[in-house]
């Protein structure tokens, strides 16, 4: 049987405010456990929440960026459940009147087409603390530093039809919130977390099937794996005549397995009601216009500029503009290295491949745009060959050196571009290759090109790999066609 | 509208409130009375009424995004039942 895959996402975006949404406690990552958990965050009796203006500004900026309606009068609700990482016994969130209404994001897919994903809404809420289950003699350790960190939860319509589409959307959203500067985008620290809703229906059917939710995926790779895994799991059940149970599942990226998380039905009865501790938040035109004036260049506009200013292809421009960090690294590299196309090739080729193979994010990239730019400059002025440049890159990456020119010298990678010296090598090599020379001179233009390779090998060998291949080529042609 | 014993037991469980048999009987009567009152309110025409989110006719004041809290962990943890390495310890909660 043929099945349609239906995917919707919920994305928790940690807002990059200095303090929590309802208290003046710092949200800095990595502090000593519970050193950033104040009386309000701990739900001490008698405390009251006071809302952080910046969180609203960031939420409005997001809303404007996805072309959504902004709710002028938004209301907070209490979502009641008991868990030790939530000291109040409820999460302060929004249900009936979320701050961001329906909007949309256009996503470019690998085949060049564009897919519109509708945003159902985005609401403001507080994050919970962290539970640590190891090493406490059968107890659970609670760190409430994260409790009260402002989040927007972005909820999409079930508009995605494959894992690839879902990941493309997720990447686009990541690029959007980091470009807006409202989220640091650091997925390994949990700044952006994805919940994936997946259901299947017989191909062409109108009615949606029963969905499951896989929670807290914190890398694009795990997200893609989790969707493939869940689609297969549901397909197996349905094709065996079974039924899908609506449930929350957890995916373990290390074992590539998933399991059901919440079995009890009443756990989902949150008894929402308007929070009596918080008045409705009214946002006027001035507030919204101020948020609009803070909107920086967004990925789509940046992409167009990269194409017109740097002459990049549609594909390169799209990859380099999608994340704020990559775009900044590219522009810094070009400002030092001049050649934009070469810079694009190195960022999308060598650098991206290296990050992928080590499963690192660009934020952890050990190279600066200045270093990459210096390297690009040395490639374009012929100081190093592209093979040599890869060795310099390696040296920069591993921290063997930090200065491109010093690394080129230390590794003896400087290309010989002295025509006199190169000419001498060519003469010496050609002296022992009479047969090949004759062959070349008899060949037609097309064949000649091929035969050139036969000379380049011995030339590079004779120059210990340091001869400038471009110059070798020129000299060789002159000598052979004499 | 009458509320059932099962409803009361379920709500009590969700709210983590322990109620015994006799209390459930009393609550059944009290809560049903309250719901009757709600039923009466339901008969009012509210088609022209804006839903109310808060009894006060005012808007929330927002605060600037500046750190005002300092680390008071030692004081808070002095009254916690159990702590270790700065963490609050609670009975194991893993599914």
Coordinates of C-alpha atoms in Angstrom, one line a residue:
Chain A
X1 CA 0.0 0.0 0.0
X2 CA 1.1 3.5 -0.7
X3 CA 1.2 6.0 2.2
X4 CA 1.3 9.7 2.5
X5 CA 3.6 11.0 5.2
X6 CA 2.3 14.0 7.2
X7 CA 4.6 15.9 9.4
X8 CA 4.1 18.9 11.7
X9 CA 6.7 20.5 14.0
X10 CA 6.7 22.2 17.3
X11 CA 9.9 24.1 17.9
X12 CA 11.1 25.4 21.3
X13 CA 13.2 28.5 20.7
X14 CA 15.1 29.8 23.8
X15 CA 15.1 33.5 23.6
X16 CA 18.5 35.2 24.0
X17 CA 17.4 37.5 26.8
X18 CA 19.8 38.3 29.6
X19 CA 17.2 37.5 32.2
X20 CA 14.3 35.1 32.7
X21 CA 10.8 35.8 31.4
X22 CA 9.3 36.4 34.9
X23 CA 12.3 37.3 37.1
X24 CA 15.5 39.3 36.9
X25 CA 17.6 36.2 37.2
X26 CA 20.5 35.7 34.7
X27 CA 20.0 33.1 32.0
X28 CA 23.7 32.7 31.2
X29 CA 24.5 29.1 30.1
X30 CA 26.8 26.9 32.1
X31 CA 26.6 28.4 35.6
X32 CA 26.9 26.4 38.8
X33 CA 23.7 24.4 39.4
X34 CA 20.9 26.4 41.0
X35 CA 23.1 29.5 41.3
X36 CA 20.7 31.2 38.8
X37 CA 17.5 30.1 40.5
X38 CA 15.8 32.9 42.5
X39 CA 12.8 32.9 44.8
X40 CA 10.5 33.5 41.8
X41 CA 12.0 30.6 39.8
X42 CA 11.8 28.4 42.8
X43 CA 8.1 29.3 43.3
X44 CA 8.7 30.4 46.9
X45 CA 5.4 31.4 48.5
X46 CA 4.5 35.1 48.1
X47 CA 6.5 35.7 44.9
X48 CA 4.9 37.2 41.8
X49 CA 6.0 37.1 38.2
X50 CA 7.1 40.4 36.5
X51 CA 7.3 40.0 32.7
X52 CA 10.4 40.8 30.7
X53 CA 9.9 43.3 28.0
X54 CA 12.7 41.9 25.8
X55 CA 11.0 38.5 25.6
X56 CA 8.0 40.2 24.1
X57 CA 10.1 42.2 21.7
X58 CA 11.9 39.1 20.4
X59 CA 8.6 37.2 20.0
X60 CA 7.1 40.1 18.0
X61 CA 10.3 40.3 15.9
X62 CA 9.8 36.6 15.1
X63 CA 6.1 37.2 14.3
X64 CA 7.0 40.0 11.9
X65 CA 9.7 37.9 10.2
X66 CA 7.2 35.1 9.4
X67 CA 4.6 37.5 8.2
X68 CA 2.3 36.8 11.0
X69 CA -0.4 38.8 12.8
X70 CA 0.7 40.0 16.2
X71 CA -1.7 39.7 19.0
X72 CA -2.2 43.1 20.6
X73 CA -3.6 41.7 23.8
X74 CA -2.0 38.4 24.7
X75 CA -2.9 36.4 27.8
X76 CA -1.0 33.8 29.9
X77 CA -2.4 30.5 31.0
X78 CA -1.3 28.0 33.6
X79 CA -0.7 24.5 32.3
X80 CA -0.9 22.3 35.3
X81 CA 1.2 19.2 35.9
X82 CA 3.5 17.9 38.5
X83 CA 7.2 17.3 37.8
X84 CA 10.1 18.3 40.1
X85 CA 11.8 20.4 37.4
X86 CA 8.7 22.7 37.5
X87 CA 8.5 24.0 41.1
X88 CA 5.2 25.9 40.6
X89 CA 3.3 22.8 39.6
X90 CA 2.3 24.6 36.4
X91 CA 4.0 26.1 33.4
X92 CA 3.1 29.6 32.6
X93 CA 2.3 29.6 28.9
X94 CA -0.2 30.9 26.3
X95 CA -3.2 29.0 24.9
X96 CA -6.1 31.1 23.9
X97 CA -4.4 34.3 22.8
X98 CA -0.8 33.5 21.8
X99 CA 1.4 36.5 20.9
X100 CA 2.1 35.4 17.3
X101 CA -0.8 34.4 15.1
X102 CA -0.8 32.5 11.8
X103 CA 2.2 33.1 9.5
X104 CA 4.3 31.2 7.0
X105 CA 7.9 30.4 6.0
X106 CA 9.0 29.6 2.5
X107 CA 11.6 26.8 2.3
X108 CA 13.9 26.1 -0.7
X109 CA 14.2 22.4 -1.3
X110 CA 17.1 20.5 -2.8
X111 CA 15.3 20.1 -6.2
X112 CA 15.1 23.9 -6.5
X113 CA 11.4 24.2 -5.7
X114 CA 10.0 26.3 -2.9
X115 CA 7.6 24.9 -0.3
X116 CA 5.5 27.1 1.9
X117 CA 5.1 25.9 5.5
X118 CA 2.3 27.6 7.4
X119 CA 2.9 28.6 11.0
X120 CA -0.2 27.9 13.1
X121 CA 0.9 30.2 15.9
X122 CA 3.9 30.9 18.2
X123 CA 3.4 31.5 22.0
X124 CA 5.6 32.7 24.8
X125 CA 6.2 30.4 27.7
X126 CA 8.8 29.5 30.4
X127 CA 11.3 26.7 30.2
X128 CA 11.5 24.0 32.9
X129 CA 14.6 23.1 34.9
X130 CA 16.8 20.0 34.2
X131 CA 16.6 16.6 35.9
X132 CA 19.7 14.5 36.3
X133 CA 19.2 10.9 36.9
X134 CA 22.7 9.6 37.5
X135 CA 24.8 9.2 40.5
X136 CA 22.5 10.3 43.3
X137 CA 22.0 7.0 45.1
X138 CA 18.6 6.4 43.6
X139 CA 17.5 10.0 43.8
X140 CA 17.0 12.6 41.0
X141 CA 19.1 15.8 41.0
X142 CA 17.3 19.0 40.0
X143 CA 19.0 22.1 38.5
X144 CA 16.6 25.0 38.2
X145 CA 19.0 27.4 36.4
X146 CA 17.0 26.9 33.2
X147 CA 13.6 27.2 34.9
X148 CA 11.9 30.4 33.7
X149 CA 14.1 30.9 30.6
X150 CA 11.9 32.5 28.0
X151 CA 10.8 30.4 25.1
X152 CA 8.7 30.8 22.1
X153 CA 7.1 27.6 21.0
X154 CA 6.5 27.7 17.2
X155 CA 3.8 25.4 16.0
X156 CA 3.5 24.6 12.3
X157 CA 0.6 23.2 10.3
X158 CA 1.1 19.6 9.2
X159 CA 2.4 20.8 5.9
X160 CA 5.6 18.7 5.5
X161 CA 5.5 15.5 3.5
X162 CA 9.0 14.0 4.1
X163 CA 11.9 14.0 6.5
X164 CA 13.8 16.0 3.9
X165 CA 11.2 18.8 3.9
X166 CA 11.0 18.8 7.7
X167 CA 14.8 19.1 8.0
X168 CA 14.9 21.9 5.3
X169 CA 12.2 23.8 7.2
X170 CA 14.0 23.2 10.5
X171 CA 17.3 24.6 9.0
X172 CA 15.5 27.6 7.6
X173 CA 13.9 28.3 11.0
X174 CA 17.3 28.0 12.7
X175 CA 18.7 30.4 10.2
X176 CA 15.8 32.8 10.8
X177 CA 16.0 33.0 14.6
X178 CA 19.8 33.3 14.6
X179 CA 19.7 36.0 11.9
X180 CA 17.1 37.8 14.0
X181 CA 19.5 37.5 17.0
X182 CA 16.6 36.3 19.2
X183 CA 18.2 32.9 19.8
X184 CA 21.8 31.8 19.9
X185 CA 20.8 28.6 17.9
X186 CA 23.2 26.4 19.9
X187 CA 21.4 23.1 19.5
X188 CA 23.8 21.0 21.6
X189 CA 23.0 23.3 24.6
X190 CA 19.3 23.0 23.9
X191 CA 18.7 26.5 22.6
X192 CA 16.5 25.1 19.8
X193 CA 14.6 21.8 20.3
X194 CA 12.3 20.1 17.9
X195 CA 9.2 18.0 18.5
X196 CA 8.1 16.1 15.5
X197 CA 4.5 15.0 14.9
X198 CA 4.2 12.2 12.3
X199 CA 1.2 10.4 10.9
X200 CA 0.5 8.3 7.9
X201 CA -2.6 8.1 5.7
X202 CA -3.4 6.0 2.6
X203 CA -2.1 7.9 -0.4
X204 CA -4.6 10.5 -1.6
X205 CA -6.9 10.2 1.5
X206 CA -8.3 13.5 2.9
X207 CA -8.5 12.5 6.6
X208 CA -5.3 12.5 8.6
X209 CA -4.2 9.4 10.5
X210 CA -3.4 9.2 14.2
X211 CA -0.2 11.0 15.0
X212 CA 2.6 10.4 17.4
X213 CA 4.9 13.1 18.8
X214 CA 8.7 12.5 19.1
X215 CA 10.1 15.0 21.6
X216 CA 13.3 17.0 22.2
X217 CA 15.3 16.3 19.1
X218 CA 18.4 18.5 19.4
X219 CA 20.2 18.0 16.1
X220 CA 19.1 18.0 12.4
X221 CA 20.6 14.6 12.0
X222 CA 18.7 13.0 14.8
X223 CA 15.5 14.7 13.6
X224 CA 15.9 13.2 10.2
X225 CA 16.7 9.8 11.6
X226 CA 13.8 10.0 14.1
X227 CA 11.3 10.8 11.3
X228 CA 12.5 7.9 9.1
X229 CA 12.3 5.6 12.1
X230 CA 8.8 6.7 13.1
X231 CA 7.5 6.4 9.5
X232 CA 8.8 2.9 9.3
X233 CA 7.4 1.9 12.7
X234 CA 3.9 3.2 11.8
X235 CA 4.0 1.6 8.4
X236 CA 4.8 -1.8 9.9
X237 CA 1.9 -1.5 12.4
X238 CA -0.6 -0.3 9.8
X239 CA 0.4 -2.9 7.2
X240 CA 0.0 -5.6 9.8
X241 CA -3.6 -4.3 10.3
X242 CA -2.8 -2.6 13.6
X243 CA -3.7 0.8 14.9
X244 CA -1.5 3.8 15.9
X245 CA -1.8 4.9 19.5
X246 CA -1.6 8.7 20.0
X247 CA 1.4 9.1 22.3
X248 CA 4.6 10.9 23.0
X249 CA 7.8 9.1 22.1
X250 CA 11.5 9.6 22.8
X251 CA 14.1 8.9 20.2
X252 CA 17.6 7.9 21.3
X253 CA 20.0 9.0 18.6
X254 CA 22.8 6.8 19.9
X255 CA 20.9 3.5 19.8
X256 CA 18.6 4.7 17.0
X257 CA 15.6 3.4 18.8
X258 CA 12.5 5.0 20.2
X259 CA 10.2 4.3 23.1
X260 CA 6.8 5.5 24.4
X261 CA 7.2 8.2 27.0
X262 CA 3.8 9.0 28.5
X263 CA 1.6 6.1 28.9
X264 CA -1.0 7.5 31.3
X265 CA -3.8 9.4 29.6
X266 CA -4.6 11.7 32.5
X267 CA -1.0 13.1 32.2
X268 CA -2.3 15.0 29.2
X269 CA -5.1 16.7 31.2
X270 CA -3.5 20.0 31.9
X271 CA -6.5 21.9 33.1
X272 CA -5.5 25.2 31.6
X273 CA -6.8 28.4 33.1
X274 CA -5.9 32.1 32.8
X275 CA -3.0 32.9 35.2
X276 CA -4.4 35.2 37.9
X277 CA -0.8 36.5 38.7
X278 CA -0.4 38.1 35.3
X279 CA -2.5 40.7 33.6
X280 CA -3.1 40.6 29.9
X281 CA -0.1 42.1 28.0
X282 CA -1.1 44.9 25.7
X283 CA 1.2 45.8 22.8
X284 CA 0.7 49.1 21.1
X285 CA 1.7 50.3 17.6
X286 CA 4.8 51.9 18.9
X287 CA 6.0 48.7 20.5
X288 CA 5.4 46.7 17.3
X289 CA 7.0 49.4 15.1
X290 CA 10.0 49.5 17.4
X291 CA 10.4 45.7 16.9
X292 CA 10.0 46.1 13.2
X293 CA 12.8 48.7 13.1
X294 CA 15.1 46.2 14.8
X295 CA 14.7 43.5 12.2
X296 CA 18.1 42.9 10.6
X297 CA 18.7 41.6 7.1
X298 CA 17.0 38.2 6.9
X299 CA 18.2 35.1 5.0
X300 CA 16.1 35.6 1.9
X301 CA 17.3 39.2 1.4
X302 CA 20.9 38.2 2.3
X303 CA 20.7 35.5 -0.4
X304 CA 19.7 38.0 -3.0
X305 CA 22.5 40.4 -2.0
X306 CA 25.1 37.6 -2.1
X307 CA 24.1 36.8 -5.6
X308 CA 24.2 40.4 -6.8
X309 CA 27.2 41.6 -4.8
X310 CA 29.5 38.6 -5.0
X311 CA 28.2 36.9 -8.1
X312 CA 27.4 33.7 -6.3
X313 CA 25.3 31.0 -7.8
X314 CA 21.7 30.6 -6.5
X315 CA 22.8 27.4 -4.8
X316 CA 25.9 28.8 -3.1
X317 CA 24.1 32.0 -2.1
X318 CA 21.3 30.0 -0.5
X319 CA 23.7 27.8 1.5
X320 CA 25.9 30.7 2.7
X321 CA 23.0 33.0 3.6
X322 CA 20.8 30.6 5.5
X323 CA 22.6 30.9 8.9
X324 CA 23.8 34.2 10.3
X325 CA 27.0 32.7 11.5
X326 CA 27.9 31.2 8.1
X327 CA 27.0 34.4 6.4
X328 CA 29.2 36.4 8.7
X329 CA 32.1 34.0 8.3
X330 CA 31.7 34.2 4.5
X331 CA 31.7 38.0 4.5
X332 CA 34.7 38.1 6.8
X333 CA 36.6 35.6 4.6
X334 CA 35.9 37.6 1.5
X335 CA 36.9 40.9 3.1
X336 CA 40.4 39.3 3.7
X337 CA 40.6 36.9 0.8
X338 CA 38.9 39.0 -2.1
X339 CA 37.9 36.1 -4.3
X340 CA 34.3 35.4 -3.3
X341 CA 33.8 32.3 -5.5
X342 CA 37.0 30.7 -4.0
X343 CA 35.8 31.6 -0.5
X344 CA 32.4 30.1 -1.2
X345 CA 34.1 26.9 -2.4
X346 CA 36.2 26.6 0.7
X347 CA 33.5 27.3 3.1
X348 CA 31.0 24.9 1.5
X349 CA 33.6 22.3 0.6
X350 CA 36.6 21.7 2.9
X351 CA 35.2 23.5 5.9
X352 CA 31.6 22.1 5.8
X353 CA 32.9 18.6 5.1
X354 CA 35.3 18.9 8.1
X355 CA 32.5 20.1 10.4
X356 CA 30.2 17.3 9.3
X357 CA 32.8 14.6 9.6
X358 CA 33.5 15.7 13.2
X359 CA 29.8 16.3 13.9
X360 CA 30.6 19.9 15.0
X361 CA 28.6 23.0 14.6
X362 CA 29.9 26.1 13.0
X363 CA 29.9 27.8 16.4
X364 CA 32.8 25.5 17.4
X365 CA 34.8 26.1 14.2
X366 CA 38.4 26.7 15.1
X367 CA 39.2 28.9 12.1
X368 CA 38.5 32.6 11.8
X369 CA 37.4 34.4 8.6
X370 CA 40.7 36.3 8.7
X371 CA 42.7 33.0 8.5
X372 CA 40.5 31.6 5.8
X373 CA 40.7 34.9 3.9
X374 CA 44.5 34.9 4.2
X375 CA 44.6 31.3 2.8
X376 CA 42.3 32.3 -0.1
X377 CA 44.6 35.2 -0.9
X378 CA 47.6 32.8 -1.0
X379 CA 45.8 30.4 -3.3
X380 CA 44.8 33.2 -5.7
X381 CA 48.2 34.8 -5.9
X382 CA 49.7 31.4 -6.6
X383 CA 51.8 31.1 -3.4
X384 CA 50.2 27.7 -2.6
X385 CA 48.6 25.1 -4.8
X386 CA 45.1 23.8 -3.8
X387 CA 46.7 20.6 -2.5
X388 CA 49.1 22.7 -0.4
X389 CA 46.3 24.9 0.8
X390 CA 44.5 21.8 2.2
X391 CA 47.6 21.1 4.3
X392 CA 47.6 24.7 5.6
X393 CA 43.9 24.3 6.4
X394 CA 44.7 21.2 8.3
X395 CA 47.4 23.0 10.3
X396 CA 45.0 25.8 11.1
X397 CA 42.2 23.4 12.1
X398 CA 44.4 21.3 14.4
X399 CA 46.0 24.4 15.9
X400 CA 49.4 23.5 14.7
X401 CA 49.7 27.2 13.7
X402 CA 47.6 30.3 13.5
X403 CA 49.3 32.3 10.7
X404 CA 48.8 31.2 7.1
X405 CA 52.1 32.5 5.8
X406 CA 54.1 30.9 8.7
X407 CA 52.4 27.6 8.1
X408 CA 53.2 27.7 4.4
X409 CA 56.9 28.4 5.2
X410 CA 57.0 25.8 8.0
X411 CA 55.5 23.1 5.9
X412 CA 57.5 24.0 2.8
X413 CA 54.4 24.5 0.7
X414 CA 55.5 27.6 -1.2
X415 CA 55.0 27.0 -4.9
X416 CA 58.0 27.7 -7.1
X417 CA 56.8 30.4 -9.4
X418 CA 60.2 31.5 -10.6
X419 CA 59.9 30.9 -14.3
X420 CA 63.6 30.5 -14.8
X421 CA 63.7 27.7 -12.2
X422 CA 60.6 26.1 -13.6
X423 CA 61.9 26.2 -17.2
X424 CA 65.0 24.4 -16.1
X425 CA 63.0 21.6 -14.6
X426 CA 60.8 21.3 -17.7
X427 CA 63.9 21.1 -19.9
X428 CA 65.4 18.4 -17.7
X429 CA 62.2 16.3 -17.6
X430 CA 61.5 16.7 -21.3
X431 CA 65.0 15.5 -22.1
X432 CA 64.1 12.0 -21.1
X433 CA 60.6 11.9 -22.7
X434 CA 61.4 12.0 -26.5
X435 CA 58.8 9.4 -27.3
X436 CA 55.9 11.2 -25.5
X437 CA 57.0 14.5 -27.1
X438 CA 56.7 12.9 -30.6
X439 CA 53.3 11.5 -29.7
X440 CA 52.1 14.9 -28.5
X441 CA 53.3 16.7 -31.6
X442 CA 51.4 14.3 -33.9
X443 CA 48.2 14.4 -31.9
X444 CA 45.3 16.7 -32.6
X445 CA 44.1 19.5 -30.2
X446 CA 41.7 17.3 -28.3
X447 CA 44.2 14.5 -27.8
X448 CA 46.9 16.9 -26.8
X449 CA 45.0 18.1 -23.8
X450 CA 44.9 14.5 -22.6
X451 CA 48.5 13.9 -23.2
X452 CA 49.5 17.0 -21.2
X453 CA 48.7 15.1 -18.0
X454 CA 51.4 12.6 -18.8
X455 CA 54.0 15.4 -18.5
X456 CA 52.5 17.1 -15.5
X457 CA 53.0 14.1 -13.2
X458 CA 56.8 13.8 -13.7
X459 CA 57.1 17.6 -13.5
X460 CA 55.4 17.8 -10.2
X461 CA 57.5 14.9 -9.0
X462 CA 60.7 16.6 -10.1
X463 CA 59.7 19.8 -8.3
X464 CA 58.8 17.9 -5.2
X465 CA 55.2 19.0 -5.6
X466 CA 56.1 22.7 -5.3
X467 CA 56.1 23.8 -8.9
X468 CA 53.3 26.1 -9.8
X469 CA 51.1 23.9 -12.0
X470 CA 49.7 26.8 -14.0
X471 CA 53.1 28.1 -14.9
X472 CA 54.3 24.5 -15.6
X473 CA 51.5 24.2 -18.0
X474 CA 52.3 27.4 -19.8
X475 CA 56.0 26.6 -20.1
X476 CA 55.3 23.1 -21.3
X477 CA 52.9 24.3 -24.0
X478 CA 55.5 26.7 -25.3
X479 CA 58.3 24.0 -25.4
X480 CA 56.1 21.3 -26.9
X481 CA 54.5 23.5 -29.6
X482 CA 57.8 25.0 -30.7
Chain B
X1 CA -25.1 19.7 36.4
X2 CA -24.0 16.9 38.7
X3 CA -20.4 15.8 39.1
X4 CA -19.6 12.1 39.4
X5 CA -17.5 10.4 42.1
X6 CA -15.1 9.3 39.3
X7 CA -14.7 13.0 38.1
X8 CA -13.8 14.0 41.7
X9 CA -11.4 11.2 42.1
X10 CA -9.7 12.0 38.8
X11 CA -9.4 15.7 39.6
X12 CA -8.1 14.9 43.0
X13 CA -5.4 12.7 41.6
X14 CA -4.4 15.3 39.0
X15 CA -4.1 17.9 41.7
X16 CA -2.3 15.5 44.1
X17 CA -5.0 16.0 46.8
X18 CA -5.8 13.1 48.9
X19 CA -9.5 12.7 49.6
X20 CA -11.2 9.9 51.6
X21 CA -14.6 8.3 50.9
X22 CA -16.5 10.7 53.2
X23 CA -14.9 13.8 51.7
X24 CA -15.8 12.6 48.2
X25 CA -19.4 12.4 49.2
X26 CA -19.3 15.9 50.6
X27 CA -17.4 17.3 47.6
X28 CA -19.9 15.6 45.3
X29 CA -22.7 17.8 46.8
X30 CA -20.6 21.0 47.1
X31 CA -19.1 20.9 43.6
X32 CA -22.5 20.0 42.0
X33 CA -24.0 23.1 43.7
X34 CA -21.2 25.2 42.2
X35 CA -21.7 23.7 38.8
X36 CA -25.4 24.4 39.1
X37 CA -24.5 28.0 39.6
X38 CA -22.3 27.9 36.5
X39 CA -25.3 26.5 34.6
X40 CA -27.4 29.5 35.6
X41 CA -24.6 31.8 34.4
X42 CA -24.5 29.9 31.1
X43 CA -28.1 31.0 30.4
X44 CA -27.0 34.6 30.2
X45 CA -26.5 36.0 26.7
X46 CA -22.8 36.6 26.2
X47 CA -22.7 37.0 22.5
X48 CA -21.7 40.7 22.8
X49 CA -19.3 40.1 25.8
X50 CA -15.6 40.1 25.4
X51 CA -14.1 37.1 27.3
X52 CA -12.4 38.3 30.5
X53 CA -8.9 37.1 31.2
X54 CA -8.5 38.9 34.5
X55 CA -10.8 40.6 36.9
X56 CA -8.7 43.8 37.0
X57 CA -9.2 46.2 34.1
X58 CA -5.5 46.9 33.6
X59 CA -2.6 45.7 31.5
X60 CA 0.6 44.0 32.5
X61 CA 3.6 46.3 33.1
X62 CA 6.8 45.0 31.6
X63 CA 10.3 45.2 33.2
X64 CA 13.6 45.9 31.5
X65 CA 15.8 43.0 30.7
X66 CA 18.4 43.6 33.4
X67 CA 19.8 41.2 36.0
X68 CA 18.5 42.1 39.4
X69 CA 18.8 38.8 41.3
X70 CA 22.0 37.6 43.0
X71 CA 22.9 34.0 43.9
X72 CA 21.1 33.0 47.1
X73 CA 21.5 29.3 46.6
X74 CA 23.0 28.7 50.1
X75 CA 20.0 30.3 51.8
X76 CA 17.5 28.4 49.6
X77 CA 19.2 25.1 50.0
X78 CA 19.5 25.5 53.8
X79 CA 15.7 24.8 53.9
X80 CA 15.6 22.0 51.3
X81 CA 15.1 18.5 52.5
X82 CA 18.1 17.2 50.5
X83 CA 20.8 18.6 48.3
X84 CA 24.1 17.5 46.8
X85 CA 26.7 19.3 44.7
X86 CA 24.3 22.2 44.4
X87 CA 21.4 20.1 43.1
X88 CA 18.1 19.6 44.9
X89 CA 17.5 15.9 45.4
X90 CA 14.1 14.5 45.0
X91 CA 12.7 10.9 44.8
X92 CA 13.7 9.3 41.5
X93 CA 11.4 10.4 38.7
X94 CA 12.1 8.5 35.6
X95 CA 9.6 6.6 33.4

